Amino acid sequence: MRVFSGIQPTGIPHLGNYFGTLINWLKLQNEGHECFYSIVNQHAITVPQEPKLLSQNIIQMAATLLAVGIDPQKSTLFVQSDVPAHIQLAWILSCLAPMGQMERMIQYKEKAKSDNTANLGLFSYPVLQAADILIYKADTVPVGIDQAQHLELTRILAKKFNNQFKELFKEPQTLHTQTTKVVGLDGTAKMSKSKNNYISLVEDEDTIWKKLSVAATDPARIKKSDPGNPEICNIYSLHQLFSNQKDLDWVVDGCINAKIGCIDCKKQLFKNITDFLNPIRERYEALIQKPNEVRSALENGAKKANKVASTTLQEVYESIGFKY
Ligand code: TYM
């Protein structure tokens, strides 16, 4: 089975990225599937980026992906702009994309609402995403729930191309994790870099505690003696990702029966999160000292990706009449 997925280099990935999708990237890689994982820098510039920071972010993203377990011997890890066929196919797909469909893209509408300087790249972003996937003829795309509509468009564009020209593309399946959407520390929106409500995968212990200690909990629990409801508590939803059954039972009983305070609950969560993240941060810190090794992994990945992507592009060119 062939797998494709991408992540924007807009900072270190956070727990939302990890439980929403990276966990599946690792699972598919370790099951022996043919995986293409891309750091999608061309998507990142649909909002303004500081050039120096963007290039740092690319290396940091690559080092983090390696630190969580993406293995360049098993998976093809590369930077999107190193494989020009993505953009070349995106142009062709954009000539098939119905305007009405494009105007219904939720992420565009949300981003354009909060930023009146929205550009054409932001609008056509989902077409480039479709090209990322179709250029590899991927069967499966592991992503969080926020990407489901973009995947739907990808299948529509694949079908349209196949009907109009030649049966070339597969209609890729979306693969979500059990968690699908990790809520942010503020307890309201999804965990995201732009909302600053996240814990990154390489955060140090002090920062993690600073963030956790002020994170939202069940608002009914003002004093320790106030009983709470774990099901609506943001901290409990994080416990479910990091804690064993014994800890979960302790939290549920302690919260409902007001035996423990929110701070006790957070302390246990802090321990479980740091047990999990400390080894990732240590591997990241070692890798970031050797940026040339990271660059060389990305260059090798781009070579492998270019081979597959340029073959598909030639097939596309042939199908649409660009060969003369
Ligand atoms: P990006 O960079 O915003 O996020 C990368 C992946 O993390 C998932 N994710 C989450 N999942 C659960 N809970 C959260 N709080 C959370 N935050 C982020 C996202 O769903 C995503 O899977 N458009 C994509 C990148 C992309 C792509 C592609 C993905 C470009 N081309 C082709 C798949 C295939 C994006 O902006 O992801």
mmCIF file of C-alpha atoms in Angstrom, residues 132-239:
data_model
loop_
_atom_site.group_PDB
_atom_site.id
_atom_site.type_symbol
_atom_site.label_atom_id
_atom_site.label_comp_id
_atom_site.label_asym_id
_atom_site.label_seq_id
_atom_site.Cartn_x
_atom_site.Cartn_y
_atom_site.Cartn_z
ATOM 1 C CA ASP A 132 0.690 16.248 -3.311
ATOM 2 C CA ILE A 133 -1.346 13.091 -2.848
ATOM 3 C CA LEU A 134 -2.221 12.187 -6.438
ATOM 4 C CA ILE A 135 1.305 12.638 -7.809
ATOM 5 C CA TYR A 136 2.235 9.521 -5.758
ATOM 6 C CA LYS A 137 -1.039 7.710 -6.549
ATOM 7 C CA ALA A 138 -1.357 7.206 -2.810
ATOM 8 C CA ASP A 139 -3.895 4.695 -1.464
ATOM 9 C CA THR A 140 -4.063 6.100 2.048
ATOM 10 C CA VAL A 141 -3.621 9.532 3.599
ATOM 11 C CA PRO A 142 -3.257 9.720 7.400
ATOM 12 C CA VAL A 143 -4.532 13.123 8.608
ATOM 13 C CA GLY A 144 -6.521 14.796 11.380
ATOM 14 C CA ILE A 145 -10.234 15.450 10.988
ATOM 15 C CA ASP A 146 -9.630 19.074 9.920
ATOM 16 C CA GLN A 147 -8.248 17.776 6.607
ATOM 17 C CA ALA A 148 -11.245 15.584 5.709
ATOM 18 C CA GLN A 149 -12.790 18.113 3.317
ATOM 19 C CA HIS A 150 -9.500 18.543 1.440
ATOM 20 C CA LEU A 151 -9.354 14.767 0.998
ATOM 21 C CA GLU A 152 -12.884 14.773 -0.360
ATOM 22 C CA LEU A 153 -11.815 17.352 -2.967
ATOM 23 C CA THR A 154 -8.788 15.190 -3.797
ATOM 24 C CA ARG A 155 -11.094 12.266 -4.633
ATOM 25 C CA ILE A 156 -13.341 14.532 -6.733
ATOM 26 C CA LEU A 157 -10.354 15.810 -8.725
ATOM 27 C CA ALA A 158 -9.000 12.282 -9.223
ATOM 28 C CA LYS A 159 -12.387 11.144 -10.527
ATOM 29 C CA LYS A 160 -12.706 14.176 -12.807
ATOM 30 C CA PHE A 161 -9.260 13.626 -14.291
ATOM 31 C CA ASN A 162 -9.908 9.908 -14.791
ATOM 32 C CA ASN A 163 -13.262 10.533 -16.497
ATOM 33 C CA GLN A 164 -12.043 13.349 -18.685
ATOM 34 C CA PHE A 165 -8.645 11.948 -19.749
ATOM 35 C CA LYS A 166 -7.434 8.561 -18.611
ATOM 36 C CA GLU A 167 -7.896 6.209 -15.630
ATOM 37 C CA LEU A 168 -4.632 7.304 -13.999
ATOM 38 C CA PHE A 169 -5.357 8.210 -10.400
ATOM 39 C CA LYS A 170 -6.528 6.246 -7.392
ATOM 40 C CA GLU A 171 -9.149 7.753 -5.122
ATOM 41 C CA PRO A 172 -7.213 7.891 -1.849
ATOM 42 C CA GLN A 173 -8.717 6.857 1.470
ATOM 43 C CA THR A 174 -8.540 9.116 4.518
ATOM 44 C CA LEU A 175 -7.116 7.528 7.662
ATOM 45 C CA HIS A 176 -7.909 9.148 11.009
ATOM 46 C CA THR A 177 -6.605 8.172 14.424
ATOM 47 C CA GLN A 178 -8.888 7.311 17.336
ATOM 48 C CA THR A 179 -8.369 10.802 18.720
ATOM 49 C CA THR A 180 -9.070 12.697 15.443
ATOM 50 C CA LYS A 181 -8.998 16.073 17.216
ATOM 51 C CA VAL A 182 -6.846 16.986 20.203
ATOM 52 C CA VAL A 183 -8.322 19.920 22.119
ATOM 53 C CA GLY A 184 -6.069 22.845 23.081
ATOM 54 C CA LEU A 185 -4.941 23.690 26.637
ATOM 55 C CA ASP A 186 -7.548 26.455 26.721
ATOM 56 C CA GLY A 187 -10.207 23.745 26.438
ATOM 57 C CA THR A 188 -12.064 25.512 23.649
ATOM 58 C CA ALA A 189 -10.553 25.093 20.183
ATOM 59 C CA LYS A 190 -8.378 22.387 18.618
ATOM 60 C CA MET A 191 -4.752 22.394 19.717
ATOM 61 C CA SER A 192 -2.865 24.579 17.233
ATOM 62 C CA LYS A 193 0.222 26.720 16.880
ATOM 63 C CA SER A 194 -1.771 29.769 15.848
ATOM 64 C CA LYS A 195 -3.963 29.610 18.983
ATOM 65 C CA ASN A 196 -0.901 29.206 21.227
ATOM 66 C CA ASN A 197 -2.752 26.515 23.215
ATOM 67 C CA TYR A 198 -0.311 23.664 22.609
ATOM 68 C CA ILE A 199 2.480 21.549 24.080
ATOM 69 C CA SER A 200 5.189 20.903 21.508
ATOM 70 C CA LEU A 201 6.890 17.529 21.156
ATOM 71 C CA VAL A 202 10.259 18.919 22.269
ATOM 72 C CA GLU A 203 9.089 21.261 25.034
ATOM 73 C CA ASP A 204 11.285 21.300 28.172
ATOM 74 C CA GLU A 205 9.848 20.275 31.534
ATOM 75 C CA ASP A 206 9.617 23.818 32.961
ATOM 76 C CA THR A 207 7.625 25.050 29.973
ATOM 77 C CA ILE A 208 5.334 22.040 30.054
ATOM 78 C CA TRP A 209 4.530 22.645 33.710
ATOM 79 C CA LYS A 210 4.032 26.401 33.140
ATOM 80 C CA LYS A 211 1.495 25.607 30.434
ATOM 81 C CA LEU A 212 -0.236 22.779 32.289
ATOM 82 C CA SER A 213 -0.516 24.613 35.585
ATOM 83 C CA VAL A 214 -2.715 27.319 34.020
ATOM 84 C CA ALA A 215 -4.574 25.052 31.568
ATOM 85 C CA ALA A 216 -8.381 25.033 31.651
ATOM 86 C CA THR A 217 -10.233 22.326 33.633
ATOM 87 C CA ASP A 218 -13.899 21.646 34.397
ATOM 88 C CA PRO A 219 -15.125 25.162 35.379
ATOM 89 C CA ALA A 220 -17.368 23.634 38.072
ATOM 90 C CA ARG A 221 -14.277 22.773 40.128
ATOM 91 C CA ILE A 222 -13.393 26.003 41.894
ATOM 92 C CA LYS A 223 -12.355 24.456 45.218
ATOM 93 C CA LYS A 224 -10.970 20.968 45.818
ATOM 94 C CA SER A 225 -14.264 20.058 47.529
ATOM 95 C CA ASP A 226 -16.283 20.817 44.357
ATOM 96 C CA PRO A 227 -17.018 17.591 42.459
ATOM 97 C CA GLY A 228 -16.204 17.622 38.740
ATOM 98 C CA ASN A 229 -16.961 15.804 35.520
ATOM 99 C CA PRO A 230 -13.877 14.326 33.792
ATOM 100 C CA GLU A 231 -15.800 13.845 30.555
ATOM 101 C CA ILE A 232 -15.880 17.603 29.951
ATOM 102 C CA CYS A 233 -12.367 18.234 31.281
ATOM 103 C CA ASN A 234 -9.588 19.114 28.966
ATOM 104 C CA ILE A 235 -6.950 17.704 31.337
ATOM 105 C CA TYR A 236 -8.745 14.356 31.491
ATOM 106 C CA SER A 237 -8.766 14.184 27.690
ATOM 107 C CA LEU A 238 -4.958 14.549 27.819
ATOM 108 C CA HIS A 239 -4.770 11.906 30.573
#
